[in-house]
Coordinates of C-alpha atoms in Angstrom, one line a residue:
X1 CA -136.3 96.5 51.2
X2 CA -136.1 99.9 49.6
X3 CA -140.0 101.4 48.8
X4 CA -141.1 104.4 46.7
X5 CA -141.8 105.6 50.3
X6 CA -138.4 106.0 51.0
X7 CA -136.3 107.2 48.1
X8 CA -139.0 109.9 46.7
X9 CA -138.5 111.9 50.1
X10 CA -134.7 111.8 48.8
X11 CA -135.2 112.9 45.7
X12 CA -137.1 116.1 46.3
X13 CA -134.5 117.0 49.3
X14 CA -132.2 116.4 46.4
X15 CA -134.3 119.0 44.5
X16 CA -134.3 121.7 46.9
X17 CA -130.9 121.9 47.7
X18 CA -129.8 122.0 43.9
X19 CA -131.9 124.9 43.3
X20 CA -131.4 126.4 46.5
X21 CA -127.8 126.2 45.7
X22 CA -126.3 129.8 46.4
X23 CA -124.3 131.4 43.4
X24 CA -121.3 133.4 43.2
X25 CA -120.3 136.5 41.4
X26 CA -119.0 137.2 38.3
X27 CA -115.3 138.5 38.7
X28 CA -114.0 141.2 35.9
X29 CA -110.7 143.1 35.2
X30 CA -109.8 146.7 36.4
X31 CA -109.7 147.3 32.6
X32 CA -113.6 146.4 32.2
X33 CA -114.0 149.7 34.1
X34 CA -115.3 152.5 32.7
X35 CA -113.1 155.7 32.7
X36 CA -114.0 159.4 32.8
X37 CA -112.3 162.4 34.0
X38 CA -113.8 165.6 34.9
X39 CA -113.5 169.1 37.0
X40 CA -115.8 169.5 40.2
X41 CA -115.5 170.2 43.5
X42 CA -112.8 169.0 46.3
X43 CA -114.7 169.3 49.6
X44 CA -112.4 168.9 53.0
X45 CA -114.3 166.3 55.0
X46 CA -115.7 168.2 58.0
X47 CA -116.5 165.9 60.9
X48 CA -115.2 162.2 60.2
X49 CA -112.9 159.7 61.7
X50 CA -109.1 160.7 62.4
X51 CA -106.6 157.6 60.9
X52 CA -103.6 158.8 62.9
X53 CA -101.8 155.6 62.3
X54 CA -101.1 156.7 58.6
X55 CA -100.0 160.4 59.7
X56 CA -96.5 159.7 58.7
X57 CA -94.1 158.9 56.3
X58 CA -95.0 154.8 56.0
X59 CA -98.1 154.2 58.1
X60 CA -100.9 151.9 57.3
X61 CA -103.9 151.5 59.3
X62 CA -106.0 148.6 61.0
X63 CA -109.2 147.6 59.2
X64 CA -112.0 150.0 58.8
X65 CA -115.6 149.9 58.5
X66 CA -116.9 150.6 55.0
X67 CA -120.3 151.3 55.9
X68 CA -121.6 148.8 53.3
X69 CA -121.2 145.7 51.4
X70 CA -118.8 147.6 48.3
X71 CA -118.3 145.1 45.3
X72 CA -114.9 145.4 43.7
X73 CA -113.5 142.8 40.7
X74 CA -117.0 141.0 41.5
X75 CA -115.8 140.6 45.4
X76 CA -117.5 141.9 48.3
X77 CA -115.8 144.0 50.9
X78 CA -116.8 145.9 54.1
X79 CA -113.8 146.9 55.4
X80 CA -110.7 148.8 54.4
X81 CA -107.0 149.5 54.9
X82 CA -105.3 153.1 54.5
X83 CA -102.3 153.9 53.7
X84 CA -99.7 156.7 53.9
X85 CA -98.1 156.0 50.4
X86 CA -101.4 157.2 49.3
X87 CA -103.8 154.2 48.5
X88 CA -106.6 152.2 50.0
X89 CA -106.7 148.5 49.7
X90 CA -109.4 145.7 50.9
X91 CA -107.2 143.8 52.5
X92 CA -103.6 144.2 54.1
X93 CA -100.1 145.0 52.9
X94 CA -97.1 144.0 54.2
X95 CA -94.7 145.7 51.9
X96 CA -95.9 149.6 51.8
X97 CA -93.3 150.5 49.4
X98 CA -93.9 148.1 46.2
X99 CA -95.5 149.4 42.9
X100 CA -99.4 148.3 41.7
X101 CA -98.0 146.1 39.4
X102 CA -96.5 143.7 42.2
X103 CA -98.0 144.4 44.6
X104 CA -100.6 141.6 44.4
X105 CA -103.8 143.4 46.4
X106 CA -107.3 144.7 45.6
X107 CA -105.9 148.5 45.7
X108 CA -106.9 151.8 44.6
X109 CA -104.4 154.3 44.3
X110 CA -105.3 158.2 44.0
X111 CA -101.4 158.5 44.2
X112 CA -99.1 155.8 45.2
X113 CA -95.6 156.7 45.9
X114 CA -93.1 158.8 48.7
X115 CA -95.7 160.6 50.3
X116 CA -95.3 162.0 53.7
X117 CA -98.3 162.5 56.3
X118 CA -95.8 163.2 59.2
X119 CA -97.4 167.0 59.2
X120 CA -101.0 166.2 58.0
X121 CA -104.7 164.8 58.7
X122 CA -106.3 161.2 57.6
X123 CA -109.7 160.5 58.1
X124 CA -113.3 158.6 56.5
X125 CA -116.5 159.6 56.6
X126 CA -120.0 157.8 55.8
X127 CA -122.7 160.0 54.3
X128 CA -126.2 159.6 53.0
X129 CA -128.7 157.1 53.4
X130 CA -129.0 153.6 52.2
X131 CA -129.3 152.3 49.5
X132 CA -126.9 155.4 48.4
X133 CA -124.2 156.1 51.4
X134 CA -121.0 157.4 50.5
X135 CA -117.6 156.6 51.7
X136 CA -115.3 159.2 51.6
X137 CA -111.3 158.6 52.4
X138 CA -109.0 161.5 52.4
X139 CA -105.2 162.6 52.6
X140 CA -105.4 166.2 53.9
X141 CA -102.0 168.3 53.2
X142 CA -100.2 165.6 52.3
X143 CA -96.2 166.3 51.5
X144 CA -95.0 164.5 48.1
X145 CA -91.7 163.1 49.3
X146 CA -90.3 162.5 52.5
X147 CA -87.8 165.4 52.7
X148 CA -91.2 167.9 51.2
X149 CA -90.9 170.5 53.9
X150 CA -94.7 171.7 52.5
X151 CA -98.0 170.2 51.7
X152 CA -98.1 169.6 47.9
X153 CA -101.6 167.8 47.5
X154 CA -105.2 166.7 49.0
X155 CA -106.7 163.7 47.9
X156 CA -110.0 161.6 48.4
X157 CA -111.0 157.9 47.4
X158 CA -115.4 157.8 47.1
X159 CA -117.2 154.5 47.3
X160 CA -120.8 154.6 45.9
X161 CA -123.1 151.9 47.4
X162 CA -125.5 152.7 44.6
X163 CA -123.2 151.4 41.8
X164 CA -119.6 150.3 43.3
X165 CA -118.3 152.9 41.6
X166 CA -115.2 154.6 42.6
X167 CA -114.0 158.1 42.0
X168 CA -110.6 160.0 42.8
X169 CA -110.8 163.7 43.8
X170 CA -108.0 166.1 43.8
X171 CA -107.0 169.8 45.4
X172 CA -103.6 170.9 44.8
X173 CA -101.3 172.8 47.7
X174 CA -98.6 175.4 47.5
X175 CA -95.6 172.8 47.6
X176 CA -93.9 171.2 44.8
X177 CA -93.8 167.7 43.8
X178 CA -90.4 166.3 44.0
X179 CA -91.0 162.4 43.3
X180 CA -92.1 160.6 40.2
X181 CA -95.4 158.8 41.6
X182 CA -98.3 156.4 40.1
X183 CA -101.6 156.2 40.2
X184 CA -104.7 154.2 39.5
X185 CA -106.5 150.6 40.5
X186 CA -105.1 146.9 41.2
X187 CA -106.4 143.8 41.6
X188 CA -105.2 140.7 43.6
X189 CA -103.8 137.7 42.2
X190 CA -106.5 135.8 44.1
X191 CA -108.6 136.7 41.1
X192 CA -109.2 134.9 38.3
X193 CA -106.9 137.2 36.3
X194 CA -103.8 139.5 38.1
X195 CA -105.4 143.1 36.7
X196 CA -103.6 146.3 36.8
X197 CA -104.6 149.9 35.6
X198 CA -103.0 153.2 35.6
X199 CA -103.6 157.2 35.0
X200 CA -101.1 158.3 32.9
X201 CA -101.3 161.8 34.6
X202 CA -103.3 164.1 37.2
X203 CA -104.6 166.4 34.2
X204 CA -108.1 166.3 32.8
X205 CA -106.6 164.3 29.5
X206 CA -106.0 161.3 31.5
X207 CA -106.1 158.1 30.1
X208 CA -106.5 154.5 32.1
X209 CA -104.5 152.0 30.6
X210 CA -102.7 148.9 31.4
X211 CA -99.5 151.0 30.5
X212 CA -97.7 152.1 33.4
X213 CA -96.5 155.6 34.4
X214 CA -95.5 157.4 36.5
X215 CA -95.7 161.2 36.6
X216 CA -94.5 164.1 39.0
X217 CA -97.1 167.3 37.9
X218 CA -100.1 168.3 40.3
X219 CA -104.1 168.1 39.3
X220 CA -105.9 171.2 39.2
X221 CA -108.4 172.0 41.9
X222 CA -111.1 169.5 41.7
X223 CA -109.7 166.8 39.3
X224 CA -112.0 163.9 39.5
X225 CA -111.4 160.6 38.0
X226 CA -114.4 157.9 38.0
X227 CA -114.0 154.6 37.5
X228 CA -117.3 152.6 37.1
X229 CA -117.9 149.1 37.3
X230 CA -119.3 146.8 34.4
X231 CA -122.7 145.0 34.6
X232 CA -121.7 141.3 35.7
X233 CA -123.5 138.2 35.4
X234 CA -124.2 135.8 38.1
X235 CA -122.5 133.1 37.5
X236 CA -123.3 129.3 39.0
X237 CA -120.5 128.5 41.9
X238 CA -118.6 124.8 41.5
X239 CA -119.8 121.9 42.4
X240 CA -123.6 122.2 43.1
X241 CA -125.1 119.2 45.0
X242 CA -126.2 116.0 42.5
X243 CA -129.7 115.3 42.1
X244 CA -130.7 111.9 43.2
X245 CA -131.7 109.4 40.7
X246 CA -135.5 107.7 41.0
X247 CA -135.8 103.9 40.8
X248 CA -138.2 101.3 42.2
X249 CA -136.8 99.0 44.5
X250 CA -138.1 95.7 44.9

């Protein structure tokens, strides 16, 4: 026989795990972002780690520590991947060569393309304090084509743990660009929704668009793109546990 005594313990361990029931975040679009574009400062990171493995013409790295939990398209990451053809992604790539819009990865692209590192410097860095470190990832001297026999640009990816937002930094060399190139933010097909964004140029009249382009004209020192997540809701995960129903048994 079934008592009161026995099912009301149920029914409030039903209780508690319904409302202790974790909940997942919200995932967004690349185009949700909010773009700006401005001219500061490109400062050579000065004492952070070497990525040799992407110091060449197709090189990608192993994972790397981000430092912090970074939230991008409502996901949480804490590593990273580097690559030569002049992007980050969260997670790997097998095919180095294939364009943002296929090539089906959380990426972010300060310039994707034939790049050369064969005769440069990769590295990271973490800076500041938490709740507000700063990831810094950079391409040093970086040749724009293969056959470039001189370093054309310097780039850097920022991660804010503040706010998850991202920013693109720029320095231009003495070399000239010799390959039409793209640039900008992709998300996976994992997603709720493939997402792709791109610059339309390096200049300060950039616009971010689901349009793609490519382009083959340097940024002025200290181009800065920021890219700036939108305020997401939390939304309840699938399939929460059942409550129990109550009934006297006799």
């Amino acid at each position: 026989k079934l008592t009161q005594d026995f099912i009301l313990p149920l029914v409030i361990l039903s209780c508690l795990s319904l409302f202790s029931y974790t909940p997942t975040t919200a995932q967004c679009s690349v185009t949700d972002y909010s773009f700006s574009s401005s001219i500061g400062t490109f400062s050579p990171i000065s004492s952070g780690t070497r990525v040799p493995n992407i110091e060449t013409t197709a090189g990608a790295s192993s994972a790397l520590p981000i430092g912090f939990s970074f939230t991008y398209l409502g996901r949480n990451y804490t590593q990273f991947y580097m690559y030569s053809r002049g992007y980050v992604s969260f997670t790997p790539i097998n095919n180095l060569t294939t364009p943002l819009s296929t090539i089906n990865a959380p990426i972010l692209a300060p310039l994707r393309g034939e790049l050369n590192g064969s005769f440069s410097a990769a590295s990271y860095q973490l800076t500041g304090t938490a709740p507000n470190r700063v990831l810094t990832v950079e391409w040093l001297n970086w040749r724009w084509t293969n056959s470039a026999t001189s370093s054309v640009i310097n780039m850097q990816v920022k991660l804010y743990e503040a706010d998850d937002k991202i920013e693109f930094v720029y320095s231009p060399n003495a070399g000239t660009p010799s390959a039409a190139v793209e640039a900008g933010l992709a998300g996976s097909n994992g997603l709720s929704t493939a997402t792709f964004g791109y610059l339309s140029n390096l200049s300060n009249t950039a616009t971010f668009t689901t349009t793609p382009a490519t382009f083959t004209t340097k940024p002025v020192a200290g181009q800065t793109f920021t890219f700036t997540p939108p305020s997401l809701p939390v939304t309840i995960g699938s399939n929460p546990p059942a409550a129990a129903t109550y009934r006297d048994w006799e």
